[in-house]
């Protein structure tokens, strides 16, 4: 397990620049980054969501703003939302011109039917997109708890195809997991990942403090359905949707699981569902030297 290079004194609470975790933001929610600037470590990578109710101008503006704030913009590109090859190239070209991202994350996206020629991220990655835009660092998504609409065998075969294909082109690859509630499932998934010979760094998705209703809603949106047993285990009182909870139980159980074996390079990604400032404060306190999982 890689250990971050940081001041080991628990009382220091000094986080390294851009080292321990990444964040998520939408184009419309970019003001949350401004509000949390005193809390977010310098050079932190911030992923820019690709939502259906936002346009390219908002995505480009978000990337530019993140760069100007001293952070690293990481645009997420939704394959099924691209209407054409021209649409693809104009968007990526504008993002590169505005903010020079060092990494892009390629996903399939939510629409049931593609808006253009790319039915999924495999189709997009198999196009000329990497060569055309000189992309050398790529992020992809992993699903430790599975996906409601995609069978497990397909998830694994797709993941391995992406890893093999990207590494064959000389690209570095980083995997970010969707957030979930079952830390044991995350550890089992990591064990299989390494057993399959996949050594790419993994950022484990961690939900920031939020209401139970919001957490369950986002989980279903991302294809995760918590069982009643898992809900009880991690304190998700589904009959109290307004209750605000953090991921303490998940975090502590994850720490135990990670400590039991060498699972390679493990980092973290915060999903700030309950607000950027609240999520960053929670993550900073839990990533401090006396609470780190690594």
mmCIF file of C-alpha atoms in Angstrom:
data_model
loop_
_atom_site.group_PDB
_atom_site.id
_atom_site.type_symbol
_atom_site.label_atom_id
_atom_site.label_comp_id
_atom_site.label_asym_id
_atom_site.label_seq_id
_atom_site.Cartn_x
_atom_site.Cartn_y
_atom_site.Cartn_z
ATOM 1 C CA UNK A 1 0.000 0.000 0.000
ATOM 2 C CA UNK A 2 1.457 3.353 -0.952
ATOM 3 C CA UNK A 3 1.768 5.824 1.907
ATOM 4 C CA UNK A 4 1.327 9.512 1.012
ATOM 5 C CA UNK A 5 4.350 11.744 1.515
ATOM 6 C CA UNK A 6 3.173 14.078 4.268
ATOM 7 C CA UNK A 7 4.137 15.588 7.597
ATOM 8 C CA UNK A 8 3.533 12.649 9.975
ATOM 9 C CA UNK A 9 2.639 14.763 12.994
ATOM 10 C CA UNK A 10 -1.078 14.271 13.799
ATOM 11 C CA UNK A 11 -1.352 17.794 15.154
ATOM 12 C CA UNK A 12 -0.160 19.356 11.902
ATOM 13 C CA UNK A 13 -3.252 18.508 9.815
ATOM 14 C CA UNK A 14 -1.223 19.662 6.788
ATOM 15 C CA UNK A 15 -2.432 17.935 3.623
ATOM 16 C CA UNK A 16 -0.095 17.396 0.659
ATOM 17 C CA UNK A 17 -0.716 19.309 -2.554
ATOM 18 C CA UNK A 18 -3.046 17.316 -4.776
ATOM 19 C CA UNK A 19 -2.064 13.983 -3.299
ATOM 20 C CA UNK A 20 -4.678 12.214 -1.237
ATOM 21 C CA UNK A 21 -8.076 12.562 -2.851
ATOM 22 C CA UNK A 22 -10.009 13.916 -5.788
ATOM 23 C CA UNK A 23 -13.382 15.677 -5.879
ATOM 24 C CA UNK A 24 -16.497 15.934 -8.058
ATOM 25 C CA UNK A 25 -18.268 19.088 -9.218
ATOM 26 C CA UNK A 26 -20.864 20.032 -11.833
ATOM 27 C CA UNK A 27 -20.739 23.000 -14.153
ATOM 28 C CA UNK A 28 -23.658 24.592 -12.337
ATOM 29 C CA UNK A 29 -22.112 23.872 -8.955
ATOM 30 C CA UNK A 30 -18.727 25.446 -9.627
ATOM 31 C CA UNK A 31 -19.391 28.164 -7.027
ATOM 32 C CA UNK A 32 -18.971 25.442 -4.385
ATOM 33 C CA UNK A 33 -15.289 25.240 -5.310
ATOM 34 C CA UNK A 34 -14.921 28.968 -4.714
ATOM 35 C CA UNK A 35 -16.676 28.678 -1.350
ATOM 36 C CA UNK A 36 -14.375 25.832 -0.255
ATOM 37 C CA UNK A 37 -11.063 27.254 -1.489
ATOM 38 C CA UNK A 38 -9.685 27.649 2.026
ATOM 39 C CA UNK A 39 -10.319 23.928 2.642
ATOM 40 C CA UNK A 40 -9.353 22.198 -0.615
ATOM 41 C CA UNK A 41 -5.625 21.340 -0.816
ATOM 42 C CA UNK A 42 -3.731 23.080 -3.633
ATOM 43 C CA UNK A 43 -3.518 21.126 -6.909
ATOM 44 C CA UNK A 44 -6.332 18.760 -5.900
ATOM 45 C CA UNK A 45 -7.780 17.080 -9.036
ATOM 46 C CA UNK A 46 -11.460 17.990 -9.443
ATOM 47 C CA UNK A 47 -13.602 15.887 -11.769
ATOM 48 C CA UNK A 48 -16.143 17.784 -13.880
ATOM 49 C CA UNK A 49 -19.411 15.887 -14.297
ATOM 50 C CA UNK A 50 -21.021 15.556 -17.740
ATOM 51 C CA UNK A 51 -24.713 16.138 -17.028
ATOM 52 C CA UNK A 52 -27.540 16.102 -19.529
ATOM 53 C CA UNK A 53 -28.926 19.415 -18.244
ATOM 54 C CA UNK A 54 -25.633 21.280 -18.787
ATOM 55 C CA UNK A 55 -23.969 22.388 -22.002
ATOM 56 C CA UNK A 56 -20.386 22.340 -23.235
ATOM 57 C CA UNK A 57 -19.892 26.004 -22.380
ATOM 58 C CA UNK A 58 -20.577 25.268 -18.708
ATOM 59 C CA UNK A 59 -18.134 22.337 -18.752
ATOM 60 C CA UNK A 60 -15.428 24.441 -20.372
ATOM 61 C CA UNK A 61 -16.024 27.317 -17.960
ATOM 62 C CA UNK A 62 -15.784 24.905 -15.012
ATOM 63 C CA UNK A 63 -12.461 23.541 -16.275
ATOM 64 C CA UNK A 64 -11.059 27.057 -16.737
ATOM 65 C CA UNK A 65 -12.241 28.158 -13.281
ATOM 66 C CA UNK A 66 -10.767 25.075 -11.570
ATOM 67 C CA UNK A 67 -7.403 25.716 -13.236
ATOM 68 C CA UNK A 68 -7.470 29.391 -12.239
ATOM 69 C CA UNK A 69 -8.146 28.390 -8.621
ATOM 70 C CA UNK A 70 -4.966 26.320 -8.536
ATOM 71 C CA UNK A 71 -6.589 22.900 -8.871
ATOM 72 C CA UNK A 72 -6.345 20.244 -11.578
ATOM 73 C CA UNK A 73 -9.427 20.005 -13.844
ATOM 74 C CA UNK A 74 -10.366 16.455 -14.850
ATOM 75 C CA UNK A 75 -13.211 16.517 -17.397
ATOM 76 C CA UNK A 76 -15.499 13.500 -17.518
ATOM 77 C CA UNK A 77 -16.506 12.686 -21.086
ATOM 78 C CA UNK A 78 -19.859 10.920 -21.479
ATOM 79 C CA UNK A 79 -19.653 8.814 -24.641
ATOM 80 C CA UNK A 80 -23.393 8.459 -25.216
ATOM 81 C CA UNK A 81 -23.975 12.203 -24.859
ATOM 82 C CA UNK A 82 -21.633 13.127 -27.742
ATOM 83 C CA UNK A 83 -23.638 13.806 -30.877
ATOM 84 C CA UNK A 84 -20.840 13.323 -33.424
ATOM 85 C CA UNK A 85 -17.110 13.099 -33.982
ATOM 86 C CA UNK A 86 -17.139 16.839 -34.616
ATOM 87 C CA UNK A 87 -18.920 17.411 -31.297
ATOM 88 C CA UNK A 88 -16.279 15.270 -29.591
ATOM 89 C CA UNK A 89 -13.346 17.121 -31.128
ATOM 90 C CA UNK A 90 -14.753 20.594 -30.574
ATOM 91 C CA UNK A 91 -15.426 19.857 -26.892
ATOM 92 C CA UNK A 92 -12.054 18.287 -26.147
ATOM 93 C CA UNK A 93 -10.226 20.922 -28.146
ATOM 94 C CA UNK A 94 -11.942 23.706 -26.223
ATOM 95 C CA UNK A 95 -11.277 22.038 -22.869
ATOM 96 C CA UNK A 96 -7.586 21.663 -23.701
ATOM 97 C CA UNK A 97 -7.328 25.256 -24.890
ATOM 98 C CA UNK A 98 -9.130 26.644 -21.840
ATOM 99 C CA UNK A 99 -7.549 24.580 -19.068
ATOM 100 C CA UNK A 100 -4.952 22.093 -20.415
ATOM 101 C CA UNK A 101 -6.235 19.078 -18.432
ATOM 102 C CA UNK A 102 -3.570 16.433 -17.874
ATOM 103 C CA UNK A 103 -6.180 13.659 -17.582
ATOM 104 C CA UNK A 104 -9.655 12.865 -18.916
ATOM 105 C CA UNK A 105 -12.141 10.331 -17.555
ATOM 106 C CA UNK A 106 -14.141 8.423 -20.163
ATOM 107 C CA UNK A 107 -17.515 6.918 -19.208
ATOM 108 C CA UNK A 108 -20.529 5.537 -21.029
ATOM 109 C CA UNK A 109 -23.046 7.933 -19.530
ATOM 110 C CA UNK A 110 -26.676 7.688 -18.412
ATOM 111 C CA UNK A 111 -28.734 7.886 -21.638
ATOM 112 C CA UNK A 112 -30.335 4.597 -22.655
ATOM 113 C CA UNK A 113 -29.666 5.416 -26.313
ATOM 114 C CA UNK A 114 -26.569 7.216 -27.641
ATOM 115 C CA UNK A 115 -26.951 10.702 -29.098
ATOM 116 C CA UNK A 116 -24.278 9.930 -31.705
ATOM 117 C CA UNK A 117 -21.803 7.271 -32.837
ATOM 118 C CA UNK A 118 -20.502 6.171 -29.426
ATOM 119 C CA UNK A 119 -22.625 3.529 -27.716
ATOM 120 C CA UNK A 120 -20.240 3.270 -24.739
ATOM 121 C CA UNK A 121 -16.781 4.289 -23.533
ATOM 122 C CA UNK A 122 -15.188 1.331 -25.346
ATOM 123 C CA UNK A 123 -16.451 2.712 -28.646
ATOM 124 C CA UNK A 124 -15.123 6.169 -27.825
ATOM 125 C CA UNK A 125 -11.738 4.923 -26.620
ATOM 126 C CA UNK A 126 -11.503 2.755 -29.736
ATOM 127 C CA UNK A 127 -11.901 5.835 -31.942
ATOM 128 C CA UNK A 128 -9.183 8.366 -32.740
ATOM 129 C CA UNK A 129 -9.873 10.467 -29.642
ATOM 130 C CA UNK A 130 -6.628 9.730 -27.799
ATOM 131 C CA UNK A 131 -4.314 10.303 -30.761
ATOM 132 C CA UNK A 132 -6.270 13.274 -32.032
ATOM 133 C CA UNK A 133 -5.960 15.147 -28.752
ATOM 134 C CA UNK A 134 -2.606 13.766 -27.550
ATOM 135 C CA UNK A 135 -4.195 12.298 -24.412
ATOM 136 C CA UNK A 136 -1.686 10.259 -22.397
ATOM 137 C CA UNK A 137 -3.429 9.937 -19.025
ATOM 138 C CA UNK A 138 -6.890 8.364 -18.820
ATOM 139 C CA UNK A 139 -9.354 7.672 -16.041
ATOM 140 C CA UNK A 140 -11.983 4.929 -16.138
ATOM 141 C CA UNK A 141 -14.675 3.800 -13.697
ATOM 142 C CA UNK A 142 -14.951 0.623 -11.581
ATOM 143 C CA UNK A 143 -18.024 -0.893 -9.926
ATOM 144 C CA UNK A 144 -17.086 -2.848 -6.768
ATOM 145 C CA UNK A 145 -20.750 -3.412 -5.856
ATOM 146 C CA UNK A 146 -21.847 -4.145 -9.398
ATOM 147 C CA UNK A 147 -24.387 -2.247 -11.480
ATOM 148 C CA UNK A 148 -28.140 -2.688 -11.618
ATOM 149 C CA UNK A 149 -28.199 -2.579 -15.432
ATOM 150 C CA UNK A 150 -24.916 -4.336 -16.319
ATOM 151 C CA UNK A 151 -24.022 -7.930 -15.441
ATOM 152 C CA UNK A 152 -20.812 -8.637 -13.531
ATOM 153 C CA UNK A 153 -19.119 -10.564 -16.360
ATOM 154 C CA UNK A 154 -19.613 -7.630 -18.738
ATOM 155 C CA UNK A 155 -18.267 -5.161 -16.183
ATOM 156 C CA UNK A 156 -15.079 -7.188 -15.771
ATOM 157 C CA UNK A 157 -14.531 -7.887 -19.467
ATOM 158 C CA UNK A 158 -15.044 -4.198 -20.290
ATOM 159 C CA UNK A 159 -12.650 -3.112 -17.548
ATOM 160 C CA UNK A 160 -9.933 -5.485 -18.737
ATOM 161 C CA UNK A 161 -10.387 -4.408 -22.367
ATOM 162 C CA UNK A 162 -9.957 -0.764 -21.410
ATOM 163 C CA UNK A 163 -6.878 -1.432 -19.306
ATOM 164 C CA UNK A 164 -5.200 -3.569 -21.978
ATOM 165 C CA UNK A 165 -6.107 -1.215 -24.823
ATOM 166 C CA UNK A 166 -5.007 1.941 -23.040
ATOM 167 C CA UNK A 167 -1.743 0.478 -21.804
ATOM 168 C CA UNK A 168 -1.002 -0.791 -25.313
ATOM 169 C CA UNK A 169 -1.158 2.809 -26.554
ATOM 170 C CA UNK A 170 1.240 3.935 -23.801
ATOM 171 C CA UNK A 171 -1.432 5.709 -21.741
ATOM 172 C CA UNK A 172 -1.373 5.655 -17.973
ATOM 173 C CA UNK A 173 -4.641 4.499 -16.421
ATOM 174 C CA UNK A 174 -6.332 5.321 -13.117
ATOM 175 C CA UNK A 175 -9.551 3.696 -11.911
ATOM 176 C CA UNK A 176 -12.105 5.612 -9.848
ATOM 177 C CA UNK A 177 -14.814 3.513 -8.217
ATOM 178 C CA UNK A 178 -18.439 4.465 -7.967
ATOM 179 C CA UNK A 179 -19.399 5.128 -4.388
ATOM 180 C CA UNK A 180 -21.172 2.442 -2.429
ATOM 181 C CA UNK A 181 -21.893 1.266 1.086
ATOM 182 C CA UNK A 182 -20.233 -2.152 1.361
ATOM 183 C CA UNK A 183 -16.552 -1.817 2.285
ATOM 184 C CA UNK A 184 -16.128 -5.596 2.246
ATOM 185 C CA UNK A 185 -17.295 -5.661 -1.379
ATOM 186 C CA UNK A 186 -14.720 -2.980 -2.234
ATOM 187 C CA UNK A 187 -11.907 -5.038 -0.713
ATOM 188 C CA UNK A 188 -13.048 -8.214 -2.503
ATOM 189 C CA UNK A 189 -13.172 -6.283 -5.783
ATOM 190 C CA UNK A 190 -9.649 -4.935 -5.210
ATOM 191 C CA UNK A 191 -8.390 -8.442 -4.458
ATOM 192 C CA UNK A 192 -9.844 -9.744 -7.720
ATOM 193 C CA UNK A 193 -8.503 -6.745 -9.606
ATOM 194 C CA UNK A 194 -4.960 -7.487 -8.483
ATOM 195 C CA UNK A 195 -5.446 -11.234 -9.021
ATOM 196 C CA UNK A 196 -6.398 -10.427 -12.628
ATOM 197 C CA UNK A 197 -3.010 -8.721 -12.975
ATOM 198 C CA UNK A 198 -4.423 -5.173 -13.098
ATOM 199 C CA UNK A 199 -2.001 -2.950 -11.193
ATOM 200 C CA UNK A 200 -3.468 0.448 -12.098
ATOM 201 C CA UNK A 201 -3.927 2.910 -9.207
ATOM 202 C CA UNK A 202 -7.439 2.868 -7.753
ATOM 203 C CA UNK A 203 -9.314 5.779 -6.206
ATOM 204 C CA UNK A 204 -11.976 4.421 -3.876
ATOM 205 C CA UNK A 205 -15.174 6.444 -3.997
ATOM 206 C CA UNK A 206 -16.233 7.739 -0.572
ATOM 207 C CA UNK A 207 -19.524 9.609 0.011
ATOM 208 C CA UNK A 208 -19.296 12.825 1.999
ATOM 209 C CA UNK A 209 -21.810 13.570 4.767
ATOM 210 C CA UNK A 210 -25.345 13.802 3.363
ATOM 211 C CA UNK A 211 -28.907 12.853 4.183
ATOM 212 C CA UNK A 212 -29.840 9.201 3.932
ATOM 213 C CA UNK A 213 -32.414 10.039 1.261
ATOM 214 C CA UNK A 214 -29.840 11.794 -0.893
ATOM 215 C CA UNK A 215 -27.275 8.988 -0.506
ATOM 216 C CA UNK A 216 -29.779 6.284 -1.457
ATOM 217 C CA UNK A 217 -31.027 8.387 -4.371
ATOM 218 C CA UNK A 218 -27.540 8.900 -5.779
ATOM 219 C CA UNK A 219 -26.743 5.215 -5.248
ATOM 220 C CA UNK A 220 -29.687 4.185 -7.406
ATOM 221 C CA UNK A 221 -28.746 6.772 -10.025
ATOM 222 C CA UNK A 222 -25.245 5.275 -10.195
ATOM 223 C CA UNK A 223 -26.546 1.715 -10.428
ATOM 224 C CA UNK A 224 -26.070 0.627 -6.806
ATOM 225 C CA UNK A 225 -28.957 -0.688 -4.705
ATOM 226 C CA UNK A 226 -28.060 -1.122 -1.014
ATOM 227 C CA UNK A 227 -29.578 -4.235 0.544
ATOM 228 C CA UNK A 228 -31.456 -3.997 3.830
ATOM 229 C CA UNK A 229 -28.584 -5.795 5.571
ATOM 230 C CA UNK A 230 -25.956 -3.381 4.212
ATOM 231 C CA UNK A 231 -28.164 -0.398 5.040
ATOM 232 C CA UNK A 232 -28.379 -1.504 8.678
ATOM 233 C CA UNK A 233 -24.664 -2.319 8.840
ATOM 234 C CA UNK A 234 -23.657 1.160 7.700
ATOM 235 C CA UNK A 235 -26.271 3.146 9.585
ATOM 236 C CA UNK A 236 -28.591 3.940 6.665
ATOM 237 C CA UNK A 237 -31.954 4.289 8.355
ATOM 238 C CA UNK A 238 -34.036 4.317 5.164
ATOM 239 C CA UNK A 239 -37.143 5.182 7.193
ATOM 240 C CA UNK A 240 -35.372 8.418 8.248
ATOM 241 C CA UNK A 241 -34.443 9.996 4.895
ATOM 242 C CA UNK A 242 -33.625 13.393 6.421
ATOM 243 C CA UNK A 243 -30.994 11.967 8.786
ATOM 244 C CA UNK A 244 -27.486 13.261 7.940
ATOM 245 C CA UNK A 245 -24.740 10.651 8.171
ATOM 246 C CA UNK A 246 -21.065 10.441 7.315
ATOM 247 C CA UNK A 247 -19.166 7.434 6.035
ATOM 248 C CA UNK A 248 -17.441 6.623 9.342
ATOM 249 C CA UNK A 249 -18.548 2.985 9.444
ATOM 250 C CA UNK A 250 -17.629 2.456 5.812
ATOM 251 C CA UNK A 251 -14.272 4.199 6.310
ATOM 252 C CA UNK A 252 -13.295 2.232 9.407
ATOM 253 C CA UNK A 253 -14.301 -1.112 7.913
ATOM 254 C CA UNK A 254 -12.455 -0.237 4.713
ATOM 255 C CA UNK A 255 -9.329 0.590 6.729
ATOM 256 C CA UNK A 256 -9.484 -2.825 8.366
ATOM 257 C CA UNK A 257 -9.851 -4.592 5.029
ATOM 258 C CA UNK A 258 -7.033 -2.665 3.359
ATOM 259 C CA UNK A 259 -4.681 -3.354 6.252
ATOM 260 C CA UNK A 260 -5.024 -7.113 5.789
ATOM 261 C CA UNK A 261 -3.231 -7.328 2.442
ATOM 262 C CA UNK A 262 -1.088 -5.574 -0.148
ATOM 263 C CA UNK A 263 -3.614 -4.245 -2.657
ATOM 264 C CA UNK A 264 -1.345 -1.901 -4.573
ATOM 265 C CA UNK A 265 -1.733 1.833 -5.045
ATOM 266 C CA UNK A 266 -4.914 2.983 -3.270
ATOM 267 C CA UNK A 267 -6.114 6.589 -3.265
ATOM 268 C CA UNK A 268 -9.519 8.172 -2.678
ATOM 269 C CA UNK A 269 -12.270 10.114 -4.399
ATOM 270 C CA UNK A 270 -14.793 12.174 -2.456
ATOM 271 C CA UNK A 271 -18.379 12.426 -3.699
ATOM 272 C CA UNK A 272 -19.515 15.634 -1.922
ATOM 273 C CA UNK A 273 -23.252 14.865 -2.054
ATOM 274 C CA UNK A 274 -24.033 16.934 1.031
ATOM 275 C CA UNK A 275 -22.036 20.003 -0.045
ATOM 276 C CA UNK A 276 -18.442 20.670 -1.058
ATOM 277 C CA UNK A 277 -17.277 22.424 2.115
ATOM 278 C CA UNK A 278 -18.875 19.847 4.399
ATOM 279 C CA UNK A 279 -17.452 16.948 2.380
ATOM 280 C CA UNK A 280 -13.949 18.408 2.168
ATOM 281 C CA UNK A 281 -13.866 19.116 5.901
ATOM 282 C CA UNK A 282 -14.907 15.517 6.584
ATOM 283 C CA UNK A 283 -12.321 14.108 4.167
ATOM 284 C CA UNK A 284 -9.498 16.319 5.458
ATOM 285 C CA UNK A 285 -10.110 15.153 9.023
ATOM 286 C CA UNK A 286 -10.216 11.508 7.988
ATOM 287 C CA UNK A 287 -7.157 11.764 5.749
ATOM 288 C CA UNK A 288 -5.109 13.341 8.557
ATOM 289 C CA UNK A 289 -2.135 11.165 9.600
ATOM 290 C CA UNK A 290 -3.868 9.687 12.627
ATOM 291 C CA UNK A 291 -6.888 8.481 10.618
ATOM 292 C CA UNK A 292 -5.499 7.528 7.195
ATOM 293 C CA UNK A 293 -6.487 4.216 5.618
ATOM 294 C CA UNK A 294 -3.272 3.903 3.630
#
